[in-house]
PDB file of C-alpha atoms in Angstrom:
ATOM      1  CA  HIS A  28      -0.305   0.141  -0.344  1.00 86.00           C
ATOM      2  CA  PHE A  29       1.812   3.449  -1.112  1.00 88.00           C
ATOM      3  CA  ARG A  30       0.435   4.233   2.060  1.00 86.00           C
ATOM      4  CA  TYR A  31       0.898   2.368   4.662  1.00 81.00           C
ATOM      5  CA  GLY A  32       3.243   0.096   3.007  1.00 81.00           C
ATOM      6  CA  TYR A  33       3.082  -3.738   4.562  1.00 74.00           C
ATOM      7  CA  SER A  34       0.697  -3.601   7.415  1.00 68.00           C
ATOM      8  CA  ASN A  35      -1.546  -6.016   8.318  1.00 66.00           C
ATOM      9  CA  THR A  36      -4.840  -4.353   9.065  1.00 72.00           C
ATOM     10  CA  VAL A  37      -4.544  -1.743   5.480  1.00 68.00           C
ATOM     11  CA  ASN A  38      -2.568  -4.397   3.554  1.00 67.00           C
ATOM     12  CA  GLN A  39      -5.057  -7.789   3.117  1.00 71.00           C
ATOM     13  CA  TYR A  40      -3.329  -8.684  -0.550  1.00 81.00           C
ATOM     14  CA  VAL A  41      -0.123 -10.540  -1.366  1.00 88.00           C
ATOM     15  CA  ASN A  42       2.604  -9.822  -3.857  1.00 90.00           C
ATOM     16  CA  LEU A  43       1.838 -12.259  -6.671  1.00 95.00           C
ATOM     17  CA  ARG A  44       5.707 -11.404  -7.887  1.00 95.00           C
ATOM     18  CA  GLY A  45       6.983 -13.207  -4.431  1.00 93.00           C
ATOM     19  CA  LYS A  46       8.199 -16.447  -4.865  1.00 95.00           C
ATOM     20  CA  ALA A  47       7.515 -17.778  -1.430  1.00 94.00           C
ATOM     21  CA  TYR A  48       3.952 -17.062  -2.020  1.00 94.00           C
ATOM     22  CA  GLN A  49       3.885 -18.893  -5.665  1.00 96.00           C
ATOM     23  CA  GLU A  50       5.798 -21.680  -4.210  1.00 97.00           C
ATOM     24  CA  TYR A  51       3.117 -21.734  -1.493  1.00 97.00           C
ATOM     25  CA  PHE A  52       0.496 -21.535  -4.043  1.00 96.00           C
ATOM     26  CA  VAL A  53       1.336 -24.166  -6.541  1.00 97.00           C
ATOM     27  CA  ALA A  54       1.781 -26.870  -3.837  1.00 97.00           C
ATOM     28  CA  LEU A  55      -1.267 -26.152  -2.869  1.00 97.00           C
ATOM     29  CA  VAL A  56      -2.188 -26.592  -6.352  1.00 97.00           C
ATOM     30  CA  LYS A  57      -1.006 -29.470  -6.693  1.00 96.00           C
ATOM     31  CA  GLU A  58      -1.684 -31.118  -4.096  1.00 96.00           C
ATOM     32  CA  LEU A  59      -5.664 -30.491  -5.188  1.00 95.00           C
ATOM     33  CA  CYS A  60      -4.731 -32.134  -8.297  1.00 93.00           C
ATOM     34  CA  ALA A  61      -3.082 -35.295  -6.670  1.00 94.00           C
ATOM     35  CA  ASN A  62      -5.615 -35.957  -4.107  1.00 96.00           C
ATOM     36  CA  TYR A  63      -8.942 -35.007  -5.731  1.00 95.00           C
ATOM     37  CA  PRO A  64      -8.651 -36.969  -9.789  1.00 90.00           C
ATOM     38  CA  ASP A  65     -12.538 -35.662  -9.714  1.00 94.00           C
ATOM     39  CA  LEU A  66     -11.494 -32.351  -9.398  1.00 95.00           C
ATOM     40  CA  ALA A  67     -13.238 -30.444 -12.316  1.00 96.00           C
ATOM     41  CA  GLY A  68     -10.843 -26.980 -11.986  1.00 96.00           C
ATOM     42  CA  ILE A  69      -9.938 -24.100  -9.956  1.00 96.00           C
ATOM     43  CA  HIS A  70     -11.360 -20.755 -10.193  1.00 97.00           C
ATOM     44  CA  LEU A  71      -9.282 -17.794  -8.530  1.00 97.00           C
ATOM     45  CA  ASP A  72     -11.488 -15.032  -7.490  1.00 94.00           C
ATOM     46  CA  THR A  73      -9.890 -12.552  -5.890  1.00 90.00           C
ATOM     47  CA  ILE A  74      -6.805 -12.652  -8.913  1.00 93.00           C
ATOM     48  CA  ARG A  75      -6.244  -8.873  -9.130  1.00 94.00           C
ATOM     49  CA  TYR A  76      -5.522  -5.471  -7.412  1.00 93.00           C
ATOM     50  CA  GLY A  77      -6.999  -4.097  -4.526  1.00 90.00           C
ATOM     51  CA  GLY A  78      -6.405  -0.409  -6.257  1.00 91.00           C
ATOM     52  CA  ILE A  79      -4.188   1.536  -7.864  1.00 94.00           C
ATOM     53  CA  TYR A  80      -2.471   2.237  -4.380  1.00 92.00           C
ATOM     54  CA  TYR A  81      -1.399  -0.893  -4.402  1.00 93.00           C
ATOM     55  CA  ASP A  82       2.036  -1.962  -5.577  1.00 93.00           C
ATOM     56  CA  TRP A  83       4.309   1.317  -5.786  1.00 93.00           C
ATOM     57  CA  GLY A  84       7.369   0.200  -2.713  1.00 90.00           C
ATOM     58  CA  ALA A  85      10.463  -0.627  -3.370  1.00 93.00           C
ATOM     59  CA  GLU A  86      10.410  -3.401  -4.679  1.00 94.00           C
ATOM     60  CA  ALA A  87       7.676  -3.117  -7.201  1.00 95.00           C
ATOM     61  CA  ARG A  88      10.241  -0.074  -8.361  1.00 96.00           C
ATOM     62  CA  GLU A  89      13.368  -2.083  -8.743  1.00 97.00           C
ATOM     63  CA  VAL A  90      11.574  -4.209 -11.151  1.00 97.00           C
ATOM     64  CA  LEU A  91       9.794  -1.114 -12.956  1.00 98.00           C
ATOM     65  CA  ILE A  92      13.706  -0.087 -13.296  1.00 98.00           C
ATOM     66  CA  ASN A  93      14.855  -3.197 -14.401  1.00 98.00           C
ATOM     67  CA  ARG A  94      12.456  -5.405 -16.502  1.00 97.00           C
ATOM     68  CA  TYR A  95      10.139  -2.277 -17.841  1.00 98.00           C
ATOM     69  CA  GLY A  96      12.988   0.354 -18.019  1.00 98.00           C
ATOM     70  CA  ILE A  97      11.177   2.933 -16.288  1.00 98.00           C
ATOM     71  CA  THR A  98      13.229   6.822 -15.468  1.00 98.00           C
ATOM     72  CA  LYS A  99      12.946   8.214 -12.657  1.00 98.00           C
ATOM     73  CA  ALA A 100      11.114  11.078 -13.824  1.00 97.00           C
ATOM     74  CA  GLU A 101       8.028   8.774 -15.461  1.00 98.00           C
ATOM     75  CA  TYR A 102       8.117   7.091 -12.707  1.00 98.00           C
ATOM     76  CA  ASN A 103       7.752  10.159 -10.317  1.00 96.00           C
ATOM     77  CA  ALA A 104       5.147  11.998 -12.689  1.00 97.00           C
ATOM     78  CA  ALA A 105       3.299   7.973 -12.222  1.00 97.00           C
ATOM     79  CA  ALA A 106       3.027   8.008  -9.053  1.00 96.00           C
ATOM     80  CA  LYS A 107       2.262  11.374  -8.708  1.00 96.00           C
ATOM     81  CA  ALA A 108      -0.970  11.285 -11.188  1.00 96.00           C
ATOM     82  CA  MET A 109      -1.574   7.629  -8.909  1.00 96.00           C
ATOM     83  CA  CYS A 110      -1.921   9.980  -5.992  1.00 94.00           C
ATOM     84  CA  LEU A 111      -3.994  12.476  -7.284  1.00 94.00           C
ATOM     85  CA  GLN A 112      -6.157   9.625  -8.843  1.00 94.00           C
ATOM     86  CA  ALA A 113      -6.467   8.058  -5.222  1.00 93.00           C
ATOM     87  CA  GLY A 114      -7.614  11.172  -3.416  1.00 92.00           C
ATOM     88  CA  TYR A 115      -3.746  12.143  -1.529  1.00 91.00           C
ATOM     89  CA  THR A 116      -3.065  16.077  -1.474  1.00 88.00           C
ATOM     90  CA  SER A 117       0.935  16.056  -1.139  1.00 86.00           C
ATOM     91  CA  CYS A 118       3.450  13.774  -1.348  1.00 92.00           C
ATOM     92  CA  THR A 119       7.288  13.747  -0.710  1.00 94.00           C
ATOM     93  CA  THR A 120      10.506  11.782  -1.884  1.00 94.00           C
ATOM     94  CA  ASN A 121      12.850   9.561  -0.691  1.00 95.00           C
ATOM     95  CA  SER A 122      16.885   9.804   0.156  1.00 95.00           C
ATOM     96  CA  GLU A 123      17.289   8.603  -3.701  1.00 95.00           C
ATOM     97  CA  GLY A 124      14.838  10.951  -4.752  1.00 95.00           C
ATOM     98  CA  TYR A 125      11.719   8.733  -5.926  1.00 96.00           C
ATOM     99  CA  VAL A 126       7.888  10.183  -4.628  1.00 95.00           C
ATOM    100  CA  VAL A 127       7.167   8.410  -1.858  1.00 94.00           C
ATOM    101  CA  TYR A 128       4.120   9.232   0.543  1.00 92.00           C
ATOM    102  CA  GLY A 129       4.443  12.449   2.664  1.00 91.00           C
ATOM    103  CA  SER A 130       4.161  15.752   2.235  1.00 90.00           C
ATOM    104  CA  GLY A 131       5.753  18.906   0.949  1.00 86.00           C
ATOM    105  CA  THR A 132       5.637  18.126  -2.802  1.00 83.00           C
ATOM    106  CA  SER A 133       2.869  19.069  -4.823  1.00 86.00           C
ATOM    107  CA  LEU A 134       1.229  16.239  -7.169  1.00 88.00           C
ATOM    108  CA  GLY A 135       1.057  18.055 -10.821  1.00 82.00           C
ATOM    109  CA  SER A 136      -2.091  18.325 -12.327  1.00 87.00           C
ATOM    110  CA  TYR A 137      -2.876  14.505 -13.665  1.00 92.00           C
ATOM    111  CA  TYR A 138      -4.882  12.241 -12.719  1.00 95.00           C
ATOM    112  CA  PHE A 139      -3.985   8.778 -13.299  1.00 95.00           C
ATOM    113  CA  SER A 140      -6.970   7.303 -15.702  1.00 94.00           C
ATOM    114  CA  SER A 141      -6.294  11.058 -17.445  1.00 95.00           C
ATOM    115  CA  ALA A 142      -2.538  10.340 -18.208  1.00 95.00           C
ATOM    116  CA  MET A 143      -4.303   6.243 -19.308  1.00 94.00           C
ATOM    117  CA  ALA A 144      -6.005   8.325 -21.714  1.00 93.00           C
ATOM    118  CA  GLY A 145      -3.318  10.065 -23.533  1.00 94.00           C
ATOM    119  CA  ASN A 146      -2.827  13.430 -20.775  1.00 95.00           C
ATOM    120  CA  GLY A 147       0.235  15.376 -19.956  1.00 96.00           C
ATOM    121  CA  SER A 148       3.658  14.679 -20.307  1.00 96.00           C
ATOM    122  CA  ALA A 149       5.631  12.487 -22.161  1.00 97.00           C
ATOM    123  CA  ASP A 150       6.491  11.094 -18.752  1.00 97.00           C
ATOM    124  CA  VAL A 151       3.348  10.870 -17.421  1.00 97.00           C
ATOM    125  CA  LYS A 152       1.600   9.142 -20.291  1.00 97.00           C
ATOM    126  CA  ASN A 153       5.267   6.372 -20.450  1.00 98.00           C
ATOM    127  CA  GLY A 154       5.753   6.705 -16.059  1.00 98.00           C
ATOM    128  CA  VAL A 155       1.291   5.393 -16.803  1.00 97.00           C
ATOM    129  CA  LYS A 156       1.976   2.469 -19.494  1.00 97.00           C
ATOM    130  CA  LYS A 157       4.787   0.758 -17.861  1.00 98.00           C
ATOM    131  CA  VAL A 158       2.992   0.879 -14.195  1.00 97.00           C
ATOM    132  CA  LEU A 159      -0.118  -1.160 -16.093  1.00 96.00           C
ATOM    133  CA  GLN A 160       2.137  -2.885 -18.172  1.00 97.00           C
ATOM    134  CA  MET A 161       4.147  -4.536 -14.937  1.00 98.00           C
ATOM    135  CA  ARG A 162      -0.064  -5.086 -13.892  1.00 97.00           C
ATOM    136  CA  LEU A 163      -0.877  -6.897 -16.341  1.00 97.00           C
ATOM    137  CA  ASP A 164       2.223  -9.206 -16.042  1.00 98.00           C
ATOM    138  CA  THR A 165       2.039  -9.735 -13.044  1.00 98.00           C
ATOM    139  CA  VAL A 166      -1.512 -11.215 -12.285  1.00 97.00           C
ATOM    140  CA  ASN A 167      -0.990 -13.221 -16.232  1.00 98.00           C
ATOM    141  CA  ASP A 168       1.774 -14.192 -14.993  1.00 98.00           C
ATOM    142  CA  PHE A 169       0.776 -15.615 -11.824  1.00 98.00           C
ATOM    143  CA  ILE A 170      -2.265 -16.915 -13.996  1.00 98.00           C
ATOM    144  CA  LYS A 171       0.896 -18.795 -16.177  1.00 98.00           C
ATOM    145  CA  ILE A 172       2.390 -20.930 -13.449  1.00 97.00           C
ATOM    146  CA  VAL A 173      -1.198 -22.164 -12.152  1.00 97.00           C
ATOM    147  CA  ARG A 174      -2.031 -23.305 -15.391  1.00 96.00           C
ATOM    148  CA  GLU A 175       1.425 -25.175 -15.356  1.00 96.00           C
ATOM    149  CA  ALA A 176       1.017 -26.612 -11.962  1.00 96.00           C
ATOM    150  CA  CYS A 177      -2.472 -28.539 -12.668  1.00 90.00           C
ATOM    151  CA  PRO A 178      -2.566 -29.196 -16.574  1.00 91.00           C
ATOM    152  CA  GLY A 179      -5.418 -30.569 -17.636  1.00 92.00           C
ATOM    153  CA  LYS A 180      -7.986 -28.494 -15.574  1.00 95.00           C
ATOM    154  CA  ILE A 181     -10.464 -26.310 -16.237  1.00 97.00           C
ATOM    155  CA  LEU A 182      -9.500 -23.189 -15.110  1.00 97.00           C
ATOM    156  CA  SER A 183     -11.336 -20.116 -14.696  1.00 97.00           C
ATOM    157  CA  THR A 184     -11.009 -16.390 -13.312  1.00 96.00           C
ATOM    158  CA  ALA A 185     -13.157 -13.668 -12.049  1.00 95.00           C
ATOM    159  CA  ILE A 186     -12.944 -10.491 -13.395  1.00 94.00           C
ATOM    160  CA  MET A 187     -14.171  -7.155 -12.745  1.00 92.00           C
ATOM    161  CA  PRO A 188     -16.621  -5.233 -14.991  1.00 89.00           C
ATOM    162  CA  ASP A 189     -14.411  -1.621 -15.041  1.00 86.00           C
ATOM    163  CA  THR A 190     -11.855  -3.862 -16.988  1.00 82.00           C
ATOM    164  CA  SER A 191     -14.212  -4.612 -20.128  1.00 78.00           C
ATOM    165  CA  ILE A 192     -16.056  -0.852 -20.496  1.00 72.00           C
ATOM    166  CA  ASP A 193     -14.111   1.658 -18.646  1.00 72.00           C
ATOM    167  CA  GLY A 194     -10.488   0.608 -20.799  1.00 82.00           C
ATOM    168  CA  ALA A 195      -7.185   1.163 -19.775  1.00 87.00           C
ATOM    169  CA  TYR A 196      -7.721   3.059 -16.194  1.00 89.00           C
ATOM    170  CA  ALA A 197      -9.580   0.102 -15.022  1.00 90.00           C
ATOM    171  CA  GLN A 198      -7.274  -2.883 -16.471  1.00 92.00           C
ATOM    172  CA  ALA A 199      -4.461  -0.693 -14.457  1.00 93.00           C
ATOM    173  CA  GLU A 200      -6.286  -0.196 -11.112  1.00 93.00           C
ATOM    174  CA  TYR A 201      -6.975  -4.024 -11.261  1.00 94.00           C
ATOM    175  CA  GLY A 202      -4.279  -5.316 -13.346  1.00 95.00           C
ATOM    176  CA  GLN A 203      -6.769  -7.485 -15.115  1.00 95.00           C
ATOM    177  CA  GLN A 204      -7.033  -6.987 -19.085  1.00 94.00           C
ATOM    178  CA  PRO A 205      -9.622  -9.244 -21.025  1.00 92.00           C
ATOM    179  CA  LYS A 206      -8.423  -9.471 -23.737  1.00 91.00           C
ATOM    180  CA  THR A 207      -4.853 -10.341 -22.783  1.00 94.00           C
ATOM    181  CA  MET A 208      -6.471 -12.984 -19.873  1.00 95.00           C
ATOM    182  CA  ALA A 209      -8.421 -14.958 -22.269  1.00 93.00           C
ATOM    183  CA  PRO A 210      -5.813 -17.189 -24.190  1.00 95.00           C
ATOM    184  CA  LEU A 211      -4.827 -17.980 -20.609  1.00 97.00           C
ATOM    185  CA  VAL A 212      -7.284 -19.624 -19.170  1.00 97.00           C
ATOM    186  CA  ASP A 213     -11.062 -21.834 -20.224  1.00 97.00           C
ATOM    187  CA  TYR A 214     -13.124 -19.000 -18.800  1.00 95.00           C
ATOM    188  CA  LEU A 215     -13.577 -15.726 -18.017  1.00 93.00           C
ATOM    189  CA  ARG A 216     -16.403 -14.769 -14.813  1.00 91.00           C
ATOM    190  CA  THR A 217     -17.151 -11.318 -15.203  1.00 90.00           C
ATOM    191  CA  MET A 218     -18.498 -10.371 -12.342  1.00 90.00           C
ATOM    192  CA  SER A 219     -21.256  -8.665 -12.873  1.00 88.00           C
ATOM    193  CA  TYR A 220     -23.186  -7.688  -9.960  1.00 86.00           C
ATOM    194  CA  ALA A 221     -25.952  -5.175 -11.959  1.00 88.00           C
ATOM    195  CA  SER A 222     -27.640  -4.375  -8.653  1.00 88.00           C
ATOM    196  CA  THR A 223     -24.244  -2.695  -7.160  1.00 87.00           C
ATOM    197  CA  TYR A 224     -23.305  -0.868 -10.149  1.00 86.00           C
ATOM    198  CA  GLY A 225     -27.219   0.656 -10.214  1.00 89.00           C
ATOM    199  CA  GLN A 226     -27.442  -1.727 -13.604  1.00 90.00           C
ATOM    200  CA  ASP A 227     -30.468  -3.836 -14.563  1.00 92.00           C
ATOM    201  CA  ALA A 228     -30.844  -7.400 -15.621  1.00 90.00           C
ATOM    202  CA  ASN A 229     -29.766  -7.468 -19.278  1.00 91.00           C
ATOM    203  CA  TRP A 230     -26.014  -6.308 -17.722  1.00 88.00           C
ATOM    204  CA  PRO A 231     -24.523  -9.456 -17.715  1.00 88.00           C
ATOM    205  CA  LYS A 232     -24.472  -9.572 -21.586  1.00 90.00           C
ATOM    206  CA  LYS A 233     -23.746  -6.267 -21.821  1.00 88.00           C
ATOM    207  CA  LEU A 234     -20.046  -6.642 -20.649  1.00 88.00           C
ATOM    208  CA  CYS A 235     -20.176  -9.911 -22.073  1.00 87.00           C
ATOM    209  CA  GLN A 236     -20.529  -8.273 -25.349  1.00 88.00           C
ATOM    210  CA  ALA A 237     -17.942  -5.810 -24.521  1.00 85.00           C
ATOM    211  CA  ILE A 238     -15.546  -8.528 -23.885  1.00 83.00           C
ATOM    212  CA  THR A 239     -15.431 -10.385 -26.952  1.00 81.00           C
ATOM    213  CA  ASN A 240     -15.480  -6.899 -28.408  1.00 77.00           C
TER     214      ASN A 240
END
């Protein structure tokens, strides 16, 4: 969590890139597949980020630098855009000059969603694109690991409805992109809670049409 870090009371999510967690999860999957031969498949439910303010710690920053080639200017611009989106009023920089939670530094004028739509400086536009790609890869790579652990079984995932109708920002917020997740699984199960989103009974159909389009 950008503000609270690894807090057990606030950050209730695991790091899907963490090797220890991957090994633990794979062991569970293999145990299920080995001990329950009639098991039809596995469903990955909350296979997503909890919000745009997750995955901004030192480990994620190193991944963005080393794997995605993000520059300090791009990272800082993207982090400020995230802060605006999350409702923070300011930030600060650490001893290495990277944006972290705090006060004293202005956030600029571009929200993460606005930058994803192509607005702002080259740094903020490039930065949010690289953050998006890291988050998509984090989720998709984990799905691949599960698939490899139990071949021959049905694999499905739940996806947030926003990812099919709200475009790139929602995909960045949750780390879910239907078109890149679909080839990895047998079923995408859209979380079409119509009443929660103020929609009617036709909404699930509309979401499925949006995904296929």
